[in-house]
CSV table of C-alpha atoms and ligand atoms in Angstrom, one decimal:
chain,number,residue,atom,x,y,z
A,1,MET,CA,0.1,0.0,0.1
A,2,LYS,CA,1.3,3.4,-0.9
A,3,PHE,CA,0.9,6.3,1.4
A,4,LEU,CA,1.2,9.9,0.8
A,5,VAL,CA,1.9,11.5,4.3
A,6,THR,CA,2.1,15.2,4.7
A,7,GLY,CA,3.8,16.9,7.6
A,8,GLY,CA,5.7,13.6,8.2
A,9,ALA,CA,8.8,15.5,9.5
A,10,GLY,CA,6.7,16.7,12.5
A,11,PHE,CA,6.2,15.1,15.7
A,12,ILE,CA,3.0,12.9,15.2
A,13,GLY,CA,3.7,12.5,11.3
A,14,SER,CA,7.1,11.2,11.9
A,15,ALA,CA,5.8,8.7,14.5
A,16,PHE,CA,3.3,7.5,11.9
A,17,VAL,CA,6.0,7.2,9.1
A,18,ARG,CA,8.2,5.3,11.5
A,19,LEU,CA,5.3,3.0,12.4
A,20,LEU,CA,4.4,2.4,8.7
A,21,LEU,CA,7.9,1.3,7.9
A,22,GLN,CA,7.9,-1.3,10.8
A,23,ASP,CA,5.7,-3.2,8.4
A,24,PRO,CA,6.6,-6.9,8.7
A,25,ASP,CA,6.0,-8.0,5.1
A,26,GLY,CA,7.6,-4.8,3.7
A,27,SER,CA,4.6,-3.9,1.4
A,28,ARG,CA,4.2,-0.3,2.4
A,29,ALA,CA,5.7,2.6,0.7
A,30,VAL,CA,5.6,6.2,1.9
A,31,LEU,CA,6.0,9.6,0.3
A,32,ASN,CA,6.5,12.4,2.8
A,33,LEU,CA,5.6,15.9,1.6
A,34,ASP,CA,6.7,18.4,4.1
A,35,LYS,CA,7.6,22.1,4.0
A,36,LEU,CA,10.0,21.9,6.7
A,37,THR,CA,8.6,24.9,8.8
A,38,TYR,CA,10.1,25.7,12.0
A,39,ALA,CA,8.6,22.5,13.4
A,40,GLY,CA,9.5,20.1,10.6
A,41,ASN,CA,12.9,18.4,11.2
A,42,LEU,CA,14.3,15.5,9.1
A,43,GLU,CA,16.3,14.3,12.3
A,44,ASN,CA,13.0,12.8,13.4
A,45,LEU,CA,13.2,10.5,10.4
A,46,ALA,CA,17.0,9.6,10.5
A,47,SER,CA,16.2,6.1,11.5
A,48,ILE,CA,14.2,5.3,8.2
A,49,ALA,CA,15.8,8.0,5.9
A,50,ASP,CA,17.7,5.4,3.7
A,51,ASP,CA,14.9,2.8,3.6
A,52,ALA,CA,14.2,2.1,-0.1
A,53,ARG,CA,10.4,2.2,0.6
A,54,TYR,CA,10.6,5.9,1.8
A,55,ARG,CA,10.8,9.1,-0.3
A,56,PHE,CA,11.0,12.8,1.0
A,57,VAL,CA,9.7,15.7,-1.1
A,58,HIS,CA,10.4,19.2,0.3
A,59,GLY,CA,7.1,21.3,-0.5
A,60,ASP,CA,4.1,23.1,0.5
A,61,ILE,CA,0.7,21.4,0.7
A,62,CYS,CA,-0.7,24.8,-0.5
A,63,ASP,CA,1.2,24.4,-3.8
A,64,ALA,CA,-1.5,23.0,-6.1
A,65,ALA,CA,0.8,22.3,-9.0
A,66,LEU,CA,3.2,20.3,-6.9
A,67,VAL,CA,0.6,18.3,-4.9
A,68,ASN,CA,-1.4,17.6,-8.1
A,69,SER,CA,1.6,16.3,-10.0
A,70,LEU,CA,2.7,14.3,-6.9
A,71,VAL,CA,-0.7,12.6,-6.6
A,72,ALA,CA,-0.9,12.0,-10.4
A,73,GLU,CA,2.5,10.5,-10.6
A,74,GLU,CA,2.7,8.6,-7.5
A,75,LYS,CA,-0.9,7.5,-7.3
A,76,PRO,CA,-0.9,7.0,-3.4
A,77,GLU,CA,-3.8,4.7,-2.2
A,78,VAL,CA,-4.0,6.7,1.0
A,79,ILE,CA,-3.4,10.4,1.8
A,80,VAL,CA,-2.9,11.2,5.4
A,81,ASN,CA,-2.8,14.8,6.1
A,82,PHE,CA,-0.9,15.8,9.2
A,83,ALA,CA,0.7,19.1,7.8
A,84,ALA,CA,-0.5,21.9,9.9
A,85,GLU,CA,0.4,24.9,12.1
A,86,SER,CA,-0.2,22.9,15.3
A,87,HIS,CA,0.3,25.4,18.0
A,88,VAL,CA,-2.3,27.4,19.8
A,89,ASP,CA,0.1,30.1,21.3
A,90,ARG,CA,1.6,30.7,17.8
A,91,SER,CA,-1.9,30.8,16.4
A,92,ILE,CA,-2.7,33.6,18.7
A,93,LEU,CA,0.5,35.5,17.9
A,94,SER,CA,0.3,35.0,14.1
A,95,PRO,CA,-2.9,33.5,12.9
A,96,ALA,CA,-2.2,34.0,9.0
A,97,PRO,CA,0.0,31.0,8.4
A,98,VAL,CA,-2.5,28.9,10.4
A,99,PHE,CA,-5.4,29.6,8.0
A,100,GLU,CA,-3.1,29.2,4.8
A,101,THR,CA,-1.8,25.7,5.8
A,102,ASN,CA,-4.8,24.4,7.8
A,103,LEU,CA,-7.5,25.5,5.4
A,104,ARG,CA,-6.0,26.2,2.1
A,105,GLY,CA,-3.6,23.3,2.4
A,106,THR,CA,-6.4,20.9,3.2
A,107,PHE,CA,-8.5,22.2,0.4
A,108,THR,CA,-5.5,21.7,-1.9
A,109,LEU,CA,-5.1,17.9,-1.1
A,110,LEU,CA,-8.9,17.2,-1.2
A,111,GLU,CA,-8.9,18.6,-4.7
A,112,ALA,CA,-6.0,16.7,-5.9
A,113,ALA,CA,-7.4,13.5,-4.1
A,114,ARG,CA,-10.8,14.4,-6.0
A,115,THR,CA,-9.2,14.8,-9.3
A,116,HIS,CA,-7.1,11.6,-9.2
A,117,GLN,CA,-9.7,9.5,-7.2
A,118,THR,CA,-7.4,8.7,-4.4
A,119,PRO,CA,-9.0,5.6,-2.6
A,120,ARG,CA,-8.7,7.0,0.8
A,121,TYR,CA,-8.1,10.3,2.4
A,122,VAL,CA,-7.4,10.8,6.3
A,123,GLN,CA,-7.6,14.3,7.9
A,124,ILE,CA,-5.7,14.4,11.1
A,125,SER,CA,-7.6,16.7,13.5
A,126,THR,CA,-8.0,17.6,17.3
A,127,ASP,CA,-10.3,17.4,20.1
A,128,GLU,CA,-9.9,21.2,20.5
A,129,VAL,CA,-12.6,21.7,17.7
A,130,TYR,CA,-15.1,20.8,20.5
A,131,GLY,CA,-14.0,23.8,22.6
A,132,SER,CA,-14.0,23.6,26.4
A,133,ILE,CA,-16.2,20.8,27.9
A,134,ASP,CA,-17.8,21.1,31.3
A,135,PRO,CA,-17.3,18.2,33.7
A,136,PRO,CA,-18.6,15.4,33.7
A,137,HIS,CA,-19.2,15.5,30.1
A,138,GLU,CA,-17.2,14.0,27.3
A,139,ALA,CA,-17.2,14.9,23.6
A,140,ASP,CA,-18.3,12.2,21.3
A,141,GLU,CA,-18.2,12.6,17.4
A,142,ASN,CA,-21.6,14.3,17.4
A,143,PHE,CA,-20.7,17.0,20.0
A,144,PRO,CA,-21.1,20.6,18.8
A,145,LEU,CA,-17.8,22.3,17.5
A,146,ARG,CA,-17.0,25.4,19.4
A,147,ALA,CA,-13.4,26.4,18.6
A,148,SER,CA,-11.8,28.9,20.8
A,149,SER,CA,-8.5,29.8,19.0
A,150,PRO,CA,-7.5,30.5,15.5
A,151,TYR,CA,-5.8,27.1,15.6
A,152,SER,CA,-8.9,25.2,16.6
A,153,ALA,CA,-11.0,27.3,14.3
A,154,SER,CA,-8.9,26.3,11.3
A,155,LYS,CA,-8.9,22.8,12.3
A,156,ALA,CA,-12.8,22.7,12.6
A,157,GLY,CA,-13.1,24.5,9.2
A,158,ALA,CA,-10.8,21.8,7.7
A,159,ASP,CA,-12.8,19.0,9.1
A,160,LEU,CA,-16.0,20.4,7.8
A,161,LEU,CA,-14.5,20.9,4.4
A,162,THR,CA,-13.1,17.3,4.4
A,163,LEU,CA,-16.5,15.8,5.3
A,164,SER,CA,-18.3,17.9,2.7
A,165,TYR,CA,-16.2,15.9,0.0
A,166,PHE,CA,-17.8,12.9,1.2
A,167,VAL,CA,-21.5,14.2,1.1
A,168,THR,CA,-21.0,16.0,-2.2
A,169,TYR,CA,-18.4,14.0,-4.2
A,170,LYS,CA,-18.8,10.7,-2.4
A,171,MET,CA,-15.2,10.8,-1.7
A,172,PRO,CA,-13.7,8.2,0.9
A,173,VAL,CA,-12.6,10.6,3.5
A,174,THR,CA,-12.2,10.1,7.3
A,175,VAL,CA,-11.4,12.6,10.0
A,176,THR,CA,-9.6,11.7,13.2
A,177,ARG,CA,-9.8,14.0,16.3
A,178,ALA,CA,-7.1,13.2,18.9
A,179,SER,CA,-6.4,14.5,22.5
A,180,ASN,CA,-3.1,16.2,23.5
A,181,ASN,CA,-0.2,14.1,22.3
A,182,TYR,CA,3.2,13.7,24.1
A,183,GLY,CA,6.3,11.7,23.5
A,184,PRO,CA,9.7,11.8,21.8
A,185,TYR,CA,10.6,14.4,19.0
A,186,GLN,CA,7.8,16.8,20.1
A,187,PHE,CA,8.8,20.4,19.5
A,188,PRO,CA,9.5,22.2,22.9
A,189,GLU,CA,6.7,24.7,22.5
A,190,LYS,CA,3.9,22.4,23.8
A,191,LEU,CA,3.5,21.8,27.4
A,192,ILE,CA,5.2,18.7,28.0
A,193,PRO,CA,8.3,19.0,26.1
A,194,LEU,CA,8.8,22.6,27.2
A,195,MET,CA,8.4,21.8,30.8
A,196,ILE,CA,10.9,18.8,30.4
A,197,SER,CA,13.6,20.9,28.6
A,198,ASN,CA,13.2,23.8,30.8
A,199,ALA,CA,13.5,21.7,33.9
A,200,LEU,CA,16.6,19.9,32.6
A,201,GLU,CA,18.2,23.5,32.1
A,202,ASP,CA,17.1,24.7,35.6
A,203,LYS,CA,14.9,27.3,33.6
A,204,PRO,CA,11.4,28.6,34.9
A,205,LEU,CA,8.5,26.5,34.0
A,206,PRO,CA,5.7,29.0,33.1
A,207,ILE,CA,2.2,27.9,34.1
A,208,TYR,CA,-0.7,29.6,32.4
A,209,GLY,CA,-3.2,31.1,35.2
A,210,ASP,CA,-4.1,28.8,37.9
A,211,GLY,CA,-2.7,25.6,36.2
A,212,GLN,CA,-6.1,23.6,36.7
A,213,GLN,CA,-6.8,23.4,32.9
A,214,VAL,CA,-7.4,19.7,32.1
A,215,ARG,CA,-6.0,17.9,29.1
A,216,ASP,CA,-6.3,14.1,28.2
A,217,TRP,CA,-2.8,12.9,27.4
A,218,LEU,CA,-2.3,10.4,24.6
A,219,TYR,CA,1.2,8.8,23.9
A,220,VAL,CA,2.2,9.5,20.3
A,221,ASP,CA,2.6,6.0,19.3
A,222,ASP,CA,-0.7,5.1,20.6
A,223,HIS,CA,-2.0,7.8,18.3
A,224,ALA,CA,-0.1,6.5,15.3
A,225,ARG,CA,-1.6,3.0,15.9
A,226,ALA,CA,-5.1,4.5,16.0
A,227,ILE,CA,-4.7,6.2,12.7
A,228,LEU,CA,-3.6,3.0,11.2
A,229,ALA,CA,-6.5,1.1,12.8
A,230,VAL,CA,-8.8,3.7,11.2
A,231,ILE,CA,-7.3,3.2,7.9
A,232,GLU,CA,-7.6,-0.5,8.0
A,233,HIS,CA,-11.1,-0.9,9.8
A,234,GLY,CA,-12.7,2.7,9.9
A,235,ARG,CA,-15.6,3.8,7.5
A,236,ALA,CA,-15.4,6.6,4.9
A,237,GLY,CA,-17.4,9.6,5.8
A,238,GLU,CA,-16.9,9.2,9.5
A,239,ILE,CA,-15.2,11.0,12.3
A,240,TYR,CA,-13.1,9.1,15.0
A,241,ASN,CA,-12.2,10.5,18.3
A,242,ILE,CA,-8.9,9.3,19.9
A,243,GLY,CA,-8.6,9.9,23.6
A,244,GLY,CA,-5.7,9.5,25.8
A,245,SER,CA,-5.3,7.3,28.7
A,246,ARG,CA,-5.3,10.0,31.2
A,247,ALA,CA,-7.0,13.5,31.9
A,248,LEU,CA,-4.9,15.5,34.3
A,249,PRO,CA,-4.7,19.2,35.4
A,250,ASN,CA,-1.6,20.9,34.1
A,251,LEU,CA,-0.2,21.4,37.6
A,252,ASP,CA,-0.3,17.7,38.1
A,253,VAL,CA,1.5,17.0,34.9
A,254,VAL,CA,4.2,19.7,35.6
A,255,ARG,CA,4.9,18.3,39.2
A,256,GLU,CA,5.3,14.8,37.8
A,257,ILE,CA,7.8,16.1,35.3
A,258,LEU,CA,9.7,17.8,38.0
A,259,ALA,CA,9.9,14.7,40.2
A,260,ALA,CA,10.9,12.6,37.0
A,261,VAL,CA,13.6,15.1,36.2
A,262,GLY,CA,14.6,15.5,39.8
A,263,LYS,CA,14.2,19.2,40.0
A,264,PRO,CA,12.4,21.4,42.8
A,265,GLU,CA,8.8,22.8,42.5
A,266,SER,CA,10.2,26.1,43.0
A,267,LEU,CA,11.0,26.3,39.3
A,268,MET,CA,7.3,26.5,38.6
A,269,GLN,CA,6.3,30.3,37.7
A,270,THR,CA,2.7,31.5,37.4
A,271,VAL,CA,2.5,33.5,34.3
A,272,LYS,CA,-0.4,35.5,32.5
A,273,ASP,CA,-3.1,33.2,31.2
A,274,ARG,CA,-3.4,32.4,27.5
A,275,PRO,CA,-6.3,34.4,25.9
A,276,GLY,CA,-9.3,32.2,25.2
A,277,HIS,CA,-7.8,29.3,27.1
A,278,ASP,CA,-10.0,26.3,27.1
A,279,ARG,CA,-10.4,25.0,30.7
A,280,ARG,CA,-11.1,21.2,29.9
A,281,TYR,CA,-10.9,18.8,27.1
A,282,ALA,CA,-12.6,15.3,27.4
A,283,LEU,CA,-13.1,12.9,24.7
A,284,SER,CA,-15.1,9.6,24.2
A,285,SER,CA,-13.1,7.2,22.2
A,286,GLU,CA,-15.8,4.5,22.4
A,287,LYS,CA,-16.7,4.5,18.7
A,288,LEU,CA,-12.9,3.9,17.7
A,289,MET,CA,-12.6,1.2,20.3
A,290,ARG,CA,-15.8,-0.6,19.0
A,291,GLU,CA,-15.2,-0.3,15.4
A,292,THR,CA,-11.4,-0.9,15.2
A,293,GLY,CA,-10.5,-2.8,18.3
A,294,TRP,CA,-7.9,0.0,19.1
A,295,GLN,CA,-6.9,0.6,22.7
A,296,ALA,CA,-4.3,2.8,24.2
A,297,ARG,CA,-1.4,0.7,25.4
A,298,VAL,CA,0.9,3.3,27.1
A,299,PRO,CA,-0.1,4.3,30.5
A,300,PHE,CA,0.6,8.0,31.3
A,301,GLU,CA,3.3,7.4,34.0
A,302,GLU,CA,5.2,5.1,31.7
A,303,GLY,CA,5.0,7.2,28.6
A,304,LEU,CA,6.1,10.3,30.6
A,305,ARG,CA,9.1,8.4,32.1
A,306,ALA,CA,10.0,7.4,28.7
A,307,THR,CA,9.6,11.0,27.3
A,308,VAL,CA,11.8,12.5,30.0
A,309,GLU,CA,14.4,9.8,29.4
A,310,TRP,CA,14.3,10.6,25.7
A,311,TYR,CA,14.9,14.4,26.2
A,312,ARG,CA,17.7,13.6,28.6
A,313,SER,CA,19.5,11.4,26.1
A,314,ASN,CA,18.7,13.7,23.1
A,315,ALA,CA,19.8,17.2,24.4
A,316,ALA,CA,21.5,17.9,21.3
A,317,TRP,CA,18.3,17.6,19.3
A,318,THR,CA,16.7,20.0,21.7
A,319,ALA,CA,19.7,22.4,21.8
A,320,ARG,CA,19.6,22.6,17.9
A,321,ILE,CA,16.0,23.7,18.0
A,322,LYS,CA,16.5,26.1,20.8
A,323,SER,CA,19.4,27.8,19.2
A,324,GLY,CA,17.5,29.2,16.3
A,325,GLU,CA,14.1,31.0,15.6
A,326,TYR,CA,12.8,29.5,18.9
A,327,GLN,CA,14.5,32.2,21.0
A,328,LYS,CA,12.5,34.9,19.3
A,329,TYR,CA,9.3,32.8,19.7
A,330,TYR,CA,10.0,32.3,23.3
A,331,GLN,CA,10.6,36.1,23.9
A,332,SER,CA,7.5,37.1,22.1
A,333,ASN,CA,5.2,34.5,23.9
A,334,TYR,CA,6.6,34.7,27.3
A,335,GLY,CA,8.4,38.1,27.4
A,336,GLY,CA,5.7,40.2,28.8
A,337,ARG,CA,3.9,37.5,30.7
A,338,ALA,CA,5.2,37.8,34.3
A,339,VAL,CA,2.5,38.5,37.0
B,401,NAD,P1,4.1,19.6,14.2
B,401,NAD,O1,4.1,21.0,14.4
B,401,NAD,O2,5.1,18.8,15.0
B,401,NAD,O3,4.5,19.3,12.8
B,401,NAD,C1,3.8,19.9,11.6
B,401,NAD,C2,4.5,19.5,10.4
B,401,NAD,O4,3.9,19.9,9.2
B,401,NAD,C3,6.0,20.0,10.3
B,401,NAD,O5,6.8,18.8,9.9
B,401,NAD,C4,5.8,21.0,9.3
B,401,NAD,O6,7.2,21.2,8.7
B,401,NAD,C5,4.8,20.5,8.4
B,401,NAD,N1,4.0,21.7,7.7
B,401,NAD,C6,3.6,22.7,8.2
B,401,NAD,N2,3.0,23.6,7.3
B,401,NAD,C7,3.1,22.9,6.0
B,401,NAD,C8,2.8,23.1,4.8
B,401,NAD,N3,2.1,24.2,4.4
B,401,NAD,N4,3.0,22.1,3.8
B,401,NAD,C9,3.8,21.0,4.2
B,401,NAD,N5,4.1,20.7,5.3
B,401,NAD,C10,3.8,21.6,6.4
B,401,NAD,O7,2.7,19.1,14.4
B,401,NAD,P2,2.1,17.8,15.2
B,401,NAD,O8,2.1,18.0,16.7
B,401,NAD,O9,2.8,16.6,14.8
B,401,NAD,O10,0.7,17.7,14.7
B,401,NAD,C11,0.2,17.0,13.5
B,401,NAD,C12,-1.1,17.0,13.2
B,401,NAD,O11,-1.7,16.4,14.2
B,401,NAD,C13,-1.7,18.3,13.1
B,401,NAD,O12,-2.6,18.4,12.1
B,401,NAD,C14,-2.3,18.8,14.4
B,401,NAD,O13,-3.4,19.6,14.2
B,401,NAD,C15,-2.8,17.4,14.8
B,401,NAD,N6,-3.0,17.2,16.2
B,401,NAD,C16,-1.9,17.4,17.0
B,401,NAD,C17,-1.9,17.1,18.3
B,401,NAD,C18,-0.8,17.4,19.4
B,401,NAD,O14,-1.0,17.1,20.7
B,401,NAD,N7,0.4,17.8,18.9
B,401,NAD,C19,-3.2,16.6,19.0
B,401,NAD,C20,-4.2,16.3,18.0
B,401,NAD,C21,-4.0,16.6,16.6
B,402,TYD,P1,-0.3,23.0,24.9
B,402,TYD,O1,0.8,21.9,25.0
B,402,TYD,O2,0.0,24.3,24.1
B,402,TYD,O3,-1.6,22.3,24.1
B,402,TYD,P2,-3.3,22.8,23.9
B,402,TYD,O4,-3.2,24.1,24.3
B,402,TYD,O5,-3.2,22.7,22.3
B,402,TYD,O6,-4.0,21.9,24.6
B,402,TYD,O7,-0.9,23.3,26.2
B,402,TYD,C1,-1.4,22.4,27.1
B,402,TYD,C2,-1.8,22.9,28.3
B,402,TYD,O8,-0.8,23.6,29.0
B,402,TYD,C3,-2.8,24.2,28.1
B,402,TYD,O9,-3.8,24.2,29.1
B,402,TYD,C4,-2.0,25.4,28.2
B,402,TYD,C5,-0.8,25.0,29.3
B,402,TYD,N1,0.4,25.6,29.1
B,402,TYD,C6,1.0,26.3,30.1
B,402,TYD,O10,0.4,26.3,31.3
B,402,TYD,N2,2.3,26.8,30.0
B,402,TYD,C7,3.0,26.6,28.8
B,402,TYD,O11,4.1,27.3,28.7
B,402,TYD,C8,2.4,26.1,27.6
B,402,TYD,C9,3.0,25.9,26.3
B,402,TYD,C10,1.1,25.4,27.9
């Protein structure tokens, strides 16, 4: 089976590409189309870069001519769209690239898939499209969309566009909506890798507001396996939620990180809250489990320990990222945030 994976040099896309190429009978081929934005990193794919079944194309999913020629020539059987501007804080600071990639890019891929009748299209989305959810409720796939940030609004729009291609053109599209991921190779702008890498360097750990916001944590390899399960057993025209193994307030997560790294809680620093900050995400993955048999395998404590160990052993990976554009981002997001 031939896959076109977009955004395969990012955090989750690279985990998915690595999983695909673990294929025991060697029958999968992967074409990875990635623009290599600040978040794209070919080091994430070093372990499979020389695999004969893998090919990398440096390009933009908004480039219709490129996307069309790739789909026409390569005739992938499945397109999986991970490519996105994926961070809420950056989407607040600078929304334009978010709408360009997340909406126009999705449209460009869908049009190429329609023109060349790609047998399967999977749009990788997020639980953030449901917005903040009051306890004790959990969102199932029919829960109303109530996006709070430019990021989540762009993902919700892309989901609706994708699903409209099923209704209108009878295209075999599927949308997956996962909760917060964590694991190796995650860019240190998201909560868990940022807190681990700051803690390892004895830098302050910035907690937005009261730190009682709840996220449902999913180990990245469990997410990658869920996407494969949806491709193998899911139905076209459907949405599948992919929830994590554990809902936790941010403060609990950060305390657990400090304990694992062996640093004092005095490193935590309360900072001004994120505008439009969603209080709680909560997902039901009952449909995914029932229809595909998928289950999360990695308990949070185990996944967090493995993640901390990965960042400890891969300090050079983090250092290279933090030496560049990252400093500017860090200053613009955290600079005026002291309370
Ligand atoms: P990431 O930021 O680590 O990686 C994004 C990748 O997309 C990078 O390799 C980047 O270079 C590439 N990219 C960006 N714009 C592109 C463009 N115009 N053309 C081609 N490539 C482009 O993101 P991630 O955390 O791996 O997220 C992947 C997907 O999963 C996203 O669609 C995101 O919305 C979704 N998602 C993420 C999470 C999470 O917790 N990180 C949770 C649920 C869903
Ligand atoms: P994040 O990893 O950005 O994911 P999302 O906002 O998409 O869920 O943030 C997870 C939670 O951690 C969210 O409630 C915001 C909070 N947070 C902080 O308190 N401090 C930080 O520096 C970051 C990046 C996030």
